[in-house]
Coordinates of N, CA and C in Angstrom, one line a residue:
M272 N 146.2 -4.6 43.6 CA 145.1 -4.2 44.5 C 143.8 -5.0 44.1
L273 N 143.0 -5.3 45.1 CA 141.7 -6.0 44.8 C 140.6 -5.1 45.2
I274 N 139.6 -4.9 44.3 CA 138.4 -4.1 44.6 C 137.2 -5.0 44.2
A275 N 136.4 -5.4 45.1 CA 135.3 -6.2 44.9 C 134.0 -5.4 45.2
G276 N 133.2 -5.2 44.2 CA 132.0 -4.4 44.3 C 130.8 -5.1 43.9
F277 N 129.6 -4.7 44.5 CA 128.4 -5.2 44.1 C 127.3 -4.2 44.4
P278 N 126.2 -4.2 43.6 CA 125.0 -3.4 43.9 C 124.1 -4.0 44.9
A279 N 123.7 -3.3 45.9 CA 122.9 -3.9 47.0 C 121.5 -3.1 47.2
G280 N 120.5 -3.9 47.6 CA 119.3 -3.4 48.0 C 118.4 -2.8 47.0
A281 N 117.4 -2.1 47.4 CA 116.3 -1.6 46.6 C 116.8 -0.5 45.6
W282 N 117.9 0.2 46.0 CA 118.4 1.3 45.2 C 119.7 0.9 44.4
G283 N 120.1 -0.3 44.5 CA 121.3 -0.8 43.8 C 122.5 0.0 44.1
T284 N 122.7 0.3 45.5 CA 123.8 1.1 45.9 C 125.1 0.2 45.9
N285 N 126.1 0.8 45.3 CA 127.4 0.0 45.2 C 128.1 0.0 46.5
C286 N 128.4 -1.2 46.9 CA 129.2 -1.5 48.1 C 130.6 -2.0 47.6
Y287 N 131.7 -1.6 48.2 CA 133.0 -2.0 47.7 C 133.8 -2.5 48.9
L288 N 134.6 -3.6 48.6 CA 135.6 -4.1 49.5 C 136.9 -3.9 48.8
V289 N 137.9 -3.2 49.5 CA 139.1 -2.9 48.9 C 140.3 -3.4 49.8
A290 N 141.2 -4.1 49.1 CA 142.3 -4.8 49.8 C 143.6 -4.7 48.9
P291 N 144.8 -4.8 49.5 CA 146.0 -4.9 48.7 C 146.0 -6.1 47.8
A292 N 145.4 -7.2 48.3 CA 145.3 -8.4 47.5 C 144.4 -9.4 48.2
A293 N 144.0 -10.5 47.5 CA 143.2 -11.5 48.2 C 144.0 -12.1 49.4
G294 N 143.2 -12.5 50.4 CA 143.8 -13.1 51.6 C 144.4 -12.1 52.6
E295 N 144.1 -10.8 52.4 CA 144.7 -9.7 53.3 C 143.6 -8.9 54.0
E296 N 143.9 -7.9 54.7 CA 143.0 -7.0 55.4 C 142.3 -6.2 54.3
C297 N 141.1 -5.7 54.6 CA 140.3 -4.9 53.7 C 139.6 -3.8 54.4
V298 N 139.1 -2.9 53.6 CA 138.2 -1.8 54.0 C 136.9 -2.0 53.2
I299 N 135.8 -1.8 53.9 CA 134.5 -1.9 53.3 C 133.9 -0.4 53.1
I300 N 133.5 -0.1 51.9 CA 132.9 1.2 51.6 C 131.4 1.1 51.4
D301 N 130.6 1.8 52.2 CA 129.2 2.0 52.0 C 128.4 0.7 52.0
P302 N 128.4 -0.1 53.1 CA 127.5 -1.2 53.2 C 126.1 -0.8 53.4
G303 N 125.3 -0.7 52.4 CA 124.0 -0.1 52.5 C 122.8 -1.1 52.7
H304 N 121.7 -0.7 52.1 CA 120.5 -1.5 52.3 C 120.7 -3.0 51.8
Q305 N 120.5 -3.9 52.6 CA 120.6 -5.4 52.3 C 122.0 -5.8 51.8
A306 N 123.0 -5.1 52.3 CA 124.3 -5.4 51.8 C 125.1 -6.4 52.7
A307 N 124.6 -6.7 53.9 CA 125.4 -7.6 54.8 C 125.7 -8.9 54.2
Q308 N 124.8 -9.6 53.6 CA 125.0 -10.9 53.0 C 126.1 -10.8 51.9
G309 N 125.9 -9.8 51.0 CA 126.9 -9.7 50.0 C 128.3 -9.4 50.5
V310 N 128.4 -8.6 51.6 CA 129.7 -8.4 52.2 C 130.3 -9.7 52.7
E311 N 129.5 -10.5 53.4 CA 130.1 -11.8 53.9 C 130.5 -12.7 52.8
E312 N 129.7 -12.7 51.7 CA 130.1 -13.6 50.6 C 131.4 -13.2 49.9
A313 N 131.6 -11.8 49.8 CA 132.8 -11.3 49.2 C 134.0 -11.6 50.1
L314 N 133.8 -11.4 51.5 CA 134.9 -11.7 52.4 C 135.3 -13.2 52.3
R315 N 134.4 -14.1 52.2 CA 134.7 -15.5 52.1 C 135.4 -15.8 50.8
K316 N 134.9 -15.3 49.7 CA 135.4 -15.6 48.4 C 136.9 -15.1 48.3
H317 N 137.2 -14.0 48.8 CA 138.5 -13.4 48.6 C 139.4 -13.6 49.9
R318 N 138.9 -14.2 50.9 CA 139.6 -14.5 52.1 C 140.1 -13.2 52.8
L319 N 139.2 -12.3 53.0 CA 139.5 -11.0 53.5 C 139.2 -10.8 54.9
K320 N 139.9 -9.9 55.6 CA 139.6 -9.6 57.0 C 139.4 -8.1 57.1
P321 N 138.1 -7.6 57.4 CA 137.9 -6.2 57.4 C 138.5 -5.5 58.6
V322 N 139.0 -4.3 58.4 CA 139.5 -3.5 59.5 C 138.7 -2.2 59.8
A323 N 137.9 -1.9 58.8 CA 137.1 -0.6 59.0 C 136.0 -0.6 57.9
V324 N 135.0 0.2 58.2 CA 133.9 0.6 57.3 C 134.1 2.1 57.1
I325 N 134.1 2.6 55.8 CA 134.2 4.0 55.6 C 133.0 4.4 54.7
L326 N 132.4 5.6 55.0 CA 131.1 5.9 54.4 C 131.3 7.2 53.7
T327 N 130.7 7.2 52.4 CA 130.8 8.5 51.6 C 129.7 9.5 52.1
H328 N 128.6 9.0 52.7 CA 127.6 9.9 53.3 C 126.6 9.1 54.1
G329 N 125.7 9.8 54.7 CA 124.8 9.1 55.6 C 123.5 8.6 55.2
H330 N 123.1 8.7 53.9 CA 121.8 8.2 53.5 C 121.7 6.7 53.7
I331 N 120.5 6.3 54.0 CA 120.2 5.0 54.5 C 120.6 3.9 53.4
D332 N 120.5 4.3 52.2 CA 120.9 3.3 51.1 C 122.4 3.1 51.1
H333 N 123.2 3.9 51.9 CA 124.6 3.7 52.0 C 125.1 3.2 53.3
V334 N 124.2 3.3 54.4 CA 124.6 2.9 55.7 C 123.8 1.9 56.4
A335 N 122.7 1.4 55.8 CA 121.8 0.5 56.5 C 122.4 -0.7 57.1
S336 N 123.5 -1.2 56.5 CA 124.1 -2.5 57.0 C 125.3 -2.2 57.9
V337 N 125.6 -0.9 58.2 CA 126.8 -0.6 59.0 C 126.8 -1.3 60.3
V338 N 125.6 -1.3 61.1 CA 125.6 -1.9 62.4 C 125.9 -3.4 62.3
P339 N 125.2 -4.2 61.5 CA 125.5 -5.6 61.5 C 126.9 -5.9 61.0
V340 N 127.4 -5.2 60.0 CA 128.8 -5.5 59.4 C 129.8 -5.1 60.5
C341 N 129.7 -3.9 61.1 CA 130.7 -3.6 62.1 C 130.6 -4.5 63.3
G342 N 129.4 -4.8 63.7 CA 129.3 -5.7 64.8 C 129.8 -7.1 64.6
A343 N 129.6 -7.6 63.4 CA 130.1 -9.0 63.1 C 131.6 -9.1 63.1
H344 N 132.3 -8.0 62.8 CA 133.7 -8.0 62.7 C 134.5 -7.1 63.7
D345 N 133.7 -6.5 64.6 CA 134.3 -5.6 65.6 C 135.2 -4.6 65.0
V346 N 134.7 -3.8 64.0 CA 135.5 -2.8 63.4 C 134.8 -1.4 63.5
P347 N 135.5 -0.3 63.4 CA 134.9 1.0 63.5 C 134.3 1.4 62.1
A348 N 133.4 2.4 62.2 CA 132.8 3.1 61.0 C 133.3 4.5 61.0
W349 N 133.7 5.0 59.8 CA 134.1 6.4 59.7 C 133.1 7.1 58.9
I350 N 132.7 8.3 59.3 CA 131.7 9.1 58.6 C 132.0 10.6 58.9
H351 N 131.6 11.5 58.0 CA 131.7 12.9 58.3 C 130.8 13.3 59.4
P352 N 131.2 14.2 60.3 CA 130.3 14.6 61.5 C 129.0 15.2 61.0
E353 N 128.9 15.9 59.9 CA 127.7 16.5 59.5 C 126.6 15.5 59.0
D354 N 127.1 14.3 58.8 CA 126.1 13.2 58.4 C 125.9 12.1 59.4
R355 N 126.6 12.3 60.5 CA 126.6 11.2 61.5 C 125.2 11.0 62.1
F356 N 124.4 12.0 62.2 CA 123.0 11.9 62.8 C 122.1 11.0 61.9
M357 N 122.5 10.8 60.6 CA 121.6 10.1 59.7 C 121.6 8.6 60.0
M358 N 122.6 8.1 60.7 CA 122.6 6.7 61.0 C 121.5 6.3 62.0
S359 N 121.2 7.3 62.9 CA 120.2 7.0 63.9 C 118.9 7.6 63.5
D360 N 118.8 8.6 62.6 CA 117.6 9.3 62.2 C 117.5 9.4 60.7
P361 N 117.3 8.3 60.0 CA 117.2 8.4 58.5 C 116.0 9.2 58.1
E362 N 114.9 9.3 58.9 CA 113.7 10.0 58.5 C 114.1 11.5 58.4
K363 N 114.8 12.0 59.3 CA 115.2 13.4 59.2 C 116.1 13.7 58.0
A364 N 116.9 12.7 57.6 CA 117.8 12.9 56.5 C 117.1 12.8 55.2
L365 N 116.0 12.1 55.1 CA 115.4 11.8 53.8 C 114.1 12.6 53.6
G366 N 113.6 13.2 54.7 CA 112.3 13.8 54.6 C 111.2 12.8 55.1
R367 N 110.2 13.3 55.6 CA 109.2 12.4 56.3 C 108.5 11.4 55.3
S368 N 108.2 11.8 54.1 CA 107.5 10.9 53.2 C 108.3 9.7 52.9
I369 N 109.6 9.9 52.6 CA 110.5 8.7 52.3 C 110.9 8.0 53.5
G370 N 111.2 8.7 54.6 CA 111.7 8.1 55.8 C 110.7 7.2 56.4
Q371 N 109.4 7.6 56.4 CA 108.4 6.7 57.1 C 108.2 5.4 56.4
Q372 N 108.4 5.4 55.0 CA 108.2 4.2 54.3 C 109.3 3.1 54.7
L373 N 110.4 3.6 55.2 CA 111.5 2.7 55.4 C 111.6 2.2 56.9
M374 N 111.1 3.0 57.8 CA 111.3 2.8 59.2 C 110.9 1.4 59.7
G375 N 109.8 0.9 59.1 CA 109.3 -0.4 59.5 C 110.2 -1.6 59.3
E376 N 111.0 -1.5 58.2 CA 111.9 -2.6 57.8 C 113.3 -2.5 58.3
L377 N 113.7 -1.4 58.9 CA 115.1 -1.1 59.2 C 115.4 -1.0 60.7
T378 N 116.5 -1.5 61.1 CA 117.0 -1.3 62.5 C 118.1 -0.3 62.4
V379 N 117.8 0.9 62.9 CA 118.8 2.0 62.7 C 119.6 2.2 64.0
G380 N 120.7 2.9 63.9 CA 121.5 3.3 65.0 C 123.0 3.3 64.6
E381 N 123.8 3.6 65.6 CA 125.3 3.6 65.3 C 125.9 2.3 65.7
P382 N 127.0 1.9 65.1 CA 127.8 0.8 65.6 C 128.5 1.3 66.9
D383 N 129.2 0.4 67.6 CA 129.8 0.7 68.8 C 130.9 1.7 68.7
D384 N 131.6 1.7 67.6 CA 132.8 2.6 67.4 C 132.6 3.4 66.2
V385 N 132.4 4.7 66.3 CA 132.2 5.6 65.2 C 133.4 6.7 65.3
K386 N 134.0 6.8 64.2 CA 135.1 7.8 64.0 C 134.7 8.8 63.0
E387 N 135.2 10.1 63.1 CA 134.7 11.1 62.2 C 135.8 11.5 61.2
L388 N 135.4 11.7 60.0 CA 136.2 12.1 58.9 C 136.4 13.6 58.8
A389 N 137.6 14.0 58.3 CA 137.8 15.5 58.2 C 138.4 15.7 56.8
D390 N 138.0 16.9 56.2 CA 138.4 17.2 54.9 C 140.0 17.3 54.8
G391 N 140.5 16.7 53.8 CA 142.0 16.7 53.7 C 142.7 15.7 54.5
G392 N 142.0 14.9 55.2 CA 142.6 13.8 56.0 C 143.0 12.7 55.1
V393 N 143.9 11.9 55.6 CA 144.4 10.6 55.0 C 144.2 9.5 55.9
L394 N 143.4 8.5 55.5 CA 143.2 7.3 56.3 C 144.2 6.2 55.9
E395 N 144.9 5.7 56.8 CA 145.9 4.6 56.5 C 145.3 3.4 57.1
L396 N 144.7 2.6 56.3 CA 143.9 1.4 56.7 C 144.3 0.2 55.8
A397 N 144.5 -1.0 56.4 CA 144.8 -2.2 55.7 C 146.0 -2.0 54.8
G398 N 147.0 -1.2 55.2 CA 148.1 -1.0 54.3 C 147.9 -0.1 53.1
M399 N 146.8 0.6 53.1 CA 146.4 1.5 52.0 C 146.1 2.9 52.5
E400 N 146.2 3.8 51.5 CA 145.9 5.2 51.9 C 144.6 5.7 51.1
F401 N 143.7 6.3 51.9 CA 142.5 6.9 51.3 C 142.5 8.4 51.7
S402 N 142.6 9.3 50.7 CA 142.6 10.7 50.9 C 141.1 11.1 50.9
V403 N 140.8 11.9 51.9 CA 139.4 12.3 52.2 C 139.2 13.7 51.7
A404 N 138.1 13.9 50.9 CA 137.7 15.3 50.5 C 136.3 15.5 50.8
H405 N 136.0 16.5 51.6 CA 134.6 16.9 51.9 C 134.0 17.5 50.6
A406 N 132.8 17.0 50.2 CA 132.2 17.3 49.0 C 130.7 17.5 49.1
P407 N 130.3 18.5 49.9 CA 128.9 18.7 50.2 C 128.1 19.1 48.9
G408 N 126.8 18.9 49.0 CA 125.9 19.2 47.9 C 124.8 18.2 47.8
H409 N 125.2 16.9 47.8 CA 124.2 15.8 47.9 C 123.7 15.7 49.3
T410 N 124.6 15.7 50.3 CA 124.3 15.9 51.7 C 125.4 16.9 52.2
K411 N 125.1 17.4 53.4 CA 126.1 18.3 54.0 C 127.4 17.7 54.3
G412 N 127.4 16.4 54.6 CA 128.6 15.7 55.1 C 129.1 14.7 54.0
S413 N 128.7 14.8 52.8 CA 129.3 13.9 51.7 C 130.8 14.1 51.6
V414 N 131.5 13.0 51.4 CA 132.9 12.9 51.2 C 133.2 12.0 50.0
T415 N 134.4 12.1 49.5 CA 135.0 11.2 48.6 C 136.3 10.6 49.1
F416 N 136.7 9.5 48.6 CA 137.9 8.8 48.9 C 138.7 8.6 47.7
R417 N 140.0 9.0 47.7 CA 140.9 8.8 46.6 C 142.1 8.0 47.0
M418 N 142.4 7.0 46.2 CA 143.6 6.2 46.4 C 144.6 6.6 45.3
P419 N 145.9 6.8 45.7 CA 146.9 7.2 44.7 C 147.2 6.1 43.7
E420 N 147.8 6.6 42.6 CA 148.3 5.6 41.6 C 149.4 4.8 42.2
Q421 N 149.4 3.5 41.9 CA 150.4 2.6 42.4 C 150.8 1.5 41.3
A422 N 152.1 1.4 41.1 CA 152.6 0.4 40.1 C 151.8 0.7 38.8
D423 N 151.1 -0.3 38.2 CA 150.4 -0.1 37.0 C 148.9 0.2 37.2
V424 N 148.5 0.5 38.4 CA 147.1 0.7 38.8 C 146.9 2.2 38.8
P425 N 146.0 2.8 38.0 CA 145.7 4.2 38.0 C 145.1 4.6 39.3
P426 N 145.0 6.0 39.6 CA 144.3 6.4 40.8 C 142.9 6.0 40.8
V427 N 142.3 5.7 42.0 CA 140.9 5.3 42.1 C 140.2 6.3 43.0
F428 N 139.0 6.7 42.5 CA 138.2 7.7 43.2 C 136.9 7.2 43.5
F429 N 136.6 7.0 44.8 CA 135.3 6.6 45.3 C 134.4 7.8 45.5
S430 N 133.5 8.1 44.6 CA 132.8 9.4 44.5 C 131.5 9.4 45.3
G431 N 131.1 8.3 45.8 CA 129.8 8.3 46.5 C 128.7 8.8 45.6
D432 N 127.8 9.7 46.1 CA 126.8 10.2 45.2 C 127.1 11.6 44.8
L433 N 128.4 12.0 44.7 CA 128.8 13.3 44.1 C 128.7 13.2 42.6
L434 N 129.4 12.2 42.1 CA 129.6 12.0 40.6 C 129.2 10.6 40.2
F435 N 128.4 10.5 39.2 CA 128.0 9.3 38.5 C 128.5 9.3 37.1
A436 N 128.5 8.1 36.4 CA 128.7 8.1 35.0 C 127.6 8.8 34.3
G437 N 127.9 10.0 33.8 CA 126.9 10.8 33.0 C 126.0 11.7 33.8
S438 N 126.2 11.7 35.2 CA 125.3 12.5 36.0 C 125.9 12.8 37.3
I439 N 125.1 13.3 38.2 CA 125.5 13.6 39.6 C 124.4 13.2 40.6
G440 N 124.6 13.3 41.9 CA 123.6 13.0 42.8 C 122.5 14.0 42.9
R441 N 121.4 13.6 43.4 CA 120.2 14.5 43.6 C 120.5 15.5 44.7
T442 N 119.8 16.6 44.6 CA 120.0 17.7 45.6 C 118.7 18.1 46.3
D443 N 117.6 17.4 46.1 CA 116.3 17.8 46.5 C 115.9 17.2 47.9
L444 N 116.8 16.5 48.5 CA 116.5 15.9 49.8 C 117.1 16.9 50.9
P445 N 116.7 16.8 52.2 CA 117.2 17.7 53.2 C 118.7 17.7 53.2
G446 N 119.3 18.9 53.2 CA 120.8 19.0 53.2 C 121.4 19.1 51.8
G447 N 120.6 18.9 50.8 CA 121.1 19.0 49.4 C 121.1 20.5 49.0
D448 N 122.0 20.8 48.1 CA 122.2 22.1 47.6 C 122.8 22.1 46.2
S449 N 122.0 22.5 45.2 CA 122.4 22.3 43.8 C 123.7 23.2 43.5
A450 N 123.7 24.4 44.0 CA 124.9 25.2 43.8 C 126.1 24.7 44.5
E451 N 125.9 24.1 45.7 CA 127.0 23.6 46.4 C 127.6 22.3 45.8
I452 N 126.8 21.5 45.2 CA 127.3 20.3 44.6 C 128.1 20.6 43.3
L453 N 127.8 21.7 42.6 CA 128.6 22.1 41.5 C 129.9 22.7 42.0
R454 N 129.9 23.4 43.1 CA 131.2 23.8 43.7 C 132.1 22.6 44.1
S455 N 131.4 21.6 44.6 CA 132.2 20.4 45.0 C 132.8 19.7 43.8
L456 N 132.0 19.6 42.7 CA 132.5 19.0 41.5 C 133.7 19.8 41.0
A457 N 133.7 21.1 41.0 CA 134.8 21.9 40.5 C 136.0 21.7 41.4
R458 N 135.8 21.7 42.7 CA 136.9 21.7 43.7 C 137.5 20.3 43.8
V459 N 136.7 19.3 43.8 CA 137.2 17.9 44.1 C 137.4 17.1 42.8
C460 N 136.6 17.2 41.8 CA 136.7 16.3 40.6 C 137.6 16.9 39.5
L461 N 137.4 18.2 39.2 CA 138.1 18.7 38.0 C 139.6 18.6 38.1
P462 N 140.2 18.8 39.3 CA 141.7 18.7 39.4 C 142.3 17.3 39.2
L463 N 141.4 16.2 39.2 CA 141.9 14.9 39.1 C 142.4 14.5 37.7
E464 N 143.3 13.6 37.7 CA 143.9 13.2 36.4 C 142.8 12.5 35.6
D465 N 142.9 12.6 34.2 CA 141.9 11.9 33.4 C 141.9 10.4 33.5
S466 N 143.0 9.8 33.9 CA 143.1 8.4 34.0 C 142.4 7.9 35.3
T467 N 142.0 8.8 36.2 CA 141.5 8.3 37.5 C 140.2 7.5 37.3
V468 N 140.1 6.3 37.8 CA 139.0 5.5 37.7 C 137.9 5.9 38.8
V469 N 136.7 6.2 38.3 CA 135.6 6.6 39.2 C 134.7 5.5 39.6
L470 N 134.6 5.1 40.9 CA 133.7 4.1 41.4 C 132.7 4.8 42.2
S471 N 131.5 4.9 41.7 CA 130.5 5.8 42.3 C 129.5 5.0 43.1
G472 N 128.6 5.7 43.8 CA 127.6 5.1 44.7 C 126.5 4.3 43.9
H473 N 126.3 4.6 42.7 CA 125.3 4.0 41.9 C 125.8 3.9 40.4
G474 N 125.5 2.8 39.7 CA 125.8 2.7 38.3 C 127.2 2.2 38.0
P475 N 127.6 2.2 36.8 CA 128.9 1.6 36.3 C 130.1 2.5 36.6
Q476 N 131.3 1.9 36.5 CA 132.5 2.7 36.7 C 132.7 3.6 35.5
T477 N 133.5 4.6 35.6 CA 133.9 5.5 34.5 C 135.3 6.0 34.8
T478 N 135.7 7.0 34.1 CA 136.9 7.7 34.4 C 136.7 9.2 34.4
I479 N 137.6 9.9 35.1 CA 137.5 11.4 35.1 C 137.6 12.0 33.7
G480 N 138.5 11.4 32.9 CA 138.6 11.9 31.5 C 137.3 11.8 30.7
H481 N 136.7 10.6 30.8 CA 135.4 10.4 30.1 C 134.3 11.4 30.6
E482 N 134.3 11.6 31.9 CA 133.2 12.5 32.5 C 133.6 13.9 32.2
R483 N 134.8 14.3 32.1 CA 135.2 15.7 31.8 C 134.7 16.0 30.4
A484 N 134.8 15.0 29.5 CA 134.4 15.2 28.1 C 132.9 15.1 27.8
T485 N 132.2 14.3 28.7 CA 130.8 14.0 28.3 C 129.8 14.4 29.4
N486 N 130.2 14.5 30.6 CA 129.2 14.7 31.7 C 128.8 16.2 31.7
P487 N 127.4 16.4 31.5 CA 127.0 17.8 31.4 C 127.3 18.7 32.6
F488 N 127.4 18.1 33.7 CA 127.7 18.9 35.0 C 129.1 19.2 35.1
L489 N 130.0 18.3 34.8 CA 131.4 18.6 34.8 C 131.8 19.6 33.7
R490 N 131.1 19.5 32.5 CA 131.3 20.5 31.5 C 130.8 21.8 31.9
Q491 N 129.8 21.9 32.7 CA 129.2 23.2 33.1 C 130.2 23.8 34.1
V492 N 130.8 23.1 35.0 CA 131.7 23.7 36.0 C 133.0 24.0 35.3
A493 N 133.4 23.2 34.4 CA 134.7 23.5 33.7 C 134.6 24.8 32.9
A494 N 133.4 25.1 32.4 CA 133.2 26.3 31.7 C 133.0 27.5 32.6
G495 N 133.2 27.3 33.9 CA 133.1 28.4 34.8 C 131.7 28.8 35.2
L496 N 130.8 27.9 35.1 CA 129.4 28.1 35.4 C 128.9 27.3 36.7
G497 N 129.9 27.1 37.6 CA 129.6 26.2 38.7 C 129.0 26.8 39.9
D498 N 128.6 28.1 39.9 CA 128.0 28.7 41.1 C 126.5 28.9 41.0
G499 N 125.9 28.3 40.0 CA 124.5 28.5 39.8 C 123.7 27.2 39.8
T500 N 122.6 27.2 39.1 CA 121.7 26.0 39.0 C 122.2 25.1 37.9
P501 N 122.2 23.7 38.2 CA 122.7 22.8 37.1 C 121.9 23.0 35.9
T502 N 122.5 22.9 34.7 CA 121.8 23.0 33.4 C 121.2 21.8 32.9
A503 N 121.3 20.7 33.7 CA 120.7 19.4 33.4 C 120.1 18.8 34.7
A504 N 119.2 17.9 34.5 CA 118.5 17.3 35.7 C 119.4 16.3 36.3
P505 N 119.7 16.4 37.7 CA 120.6 15.3 38.3 C 119.9 14.0 38.2
R506 N 120.7 12.9 38.3 CA 120.1 11.6 38.3 C 119.3 11.4 39.6
R507 N 118.2 10.7 39.4 CA 117.4 10.5 40.6 C 117.8 9.1 41.2
G508 N 117.9 9.1 42.5 CA 118.3 7.9 43.3 C 118.1 8.5 44.7
M509 N 118.8 7.9 45.7 CA 118.7 8.4 47.0 C 120.0 9.1 47.3

């Protein structure tokens, strides 16, 4: 399996291209702010043909390049229905103070073909399987994507802004909920195998085993304290 990732834009949002191997079809995950050029460079470098864009949530730092990327390759974008409005109205998603700062530099809207994700669904794209889990808390429509173990490759978990190395996504923007993100961590992350590789929306890769042992938020929910306020401050980002 080939996974090519790079941080894009002002928030260093990780965009990933996933394919069975170089020279084959691929899926693009979270082409965010200023990601279009990096996507094209990765496609050329690895000789990939995109078949879809899939989105962990609707914040502009994860979706800002969806329209140009989908348009250039005539592919659909997949997003959870509760976050779909954010592609056309990022100001509503971020709050007026943040949204107004961005509106002058961004062209917002939906690509021509938008498909909606459902909790528990399995996307079969480019010869690969992505299991979808609804994981609200950062946004109401946040999702994660999990790829099963194959050959000598451990399971891979695209966590979006649910789980980071050492932290979790912020919950102070519209649609965020600190108690709900803890419930999502307990339901979606804790059952995963320790060997599962975590590729998040920001920052370096990690594993579920490492986060289970060291991440204060996973430790909190593992101790059965996942229905209240986080005991540490979530990582700031978008």
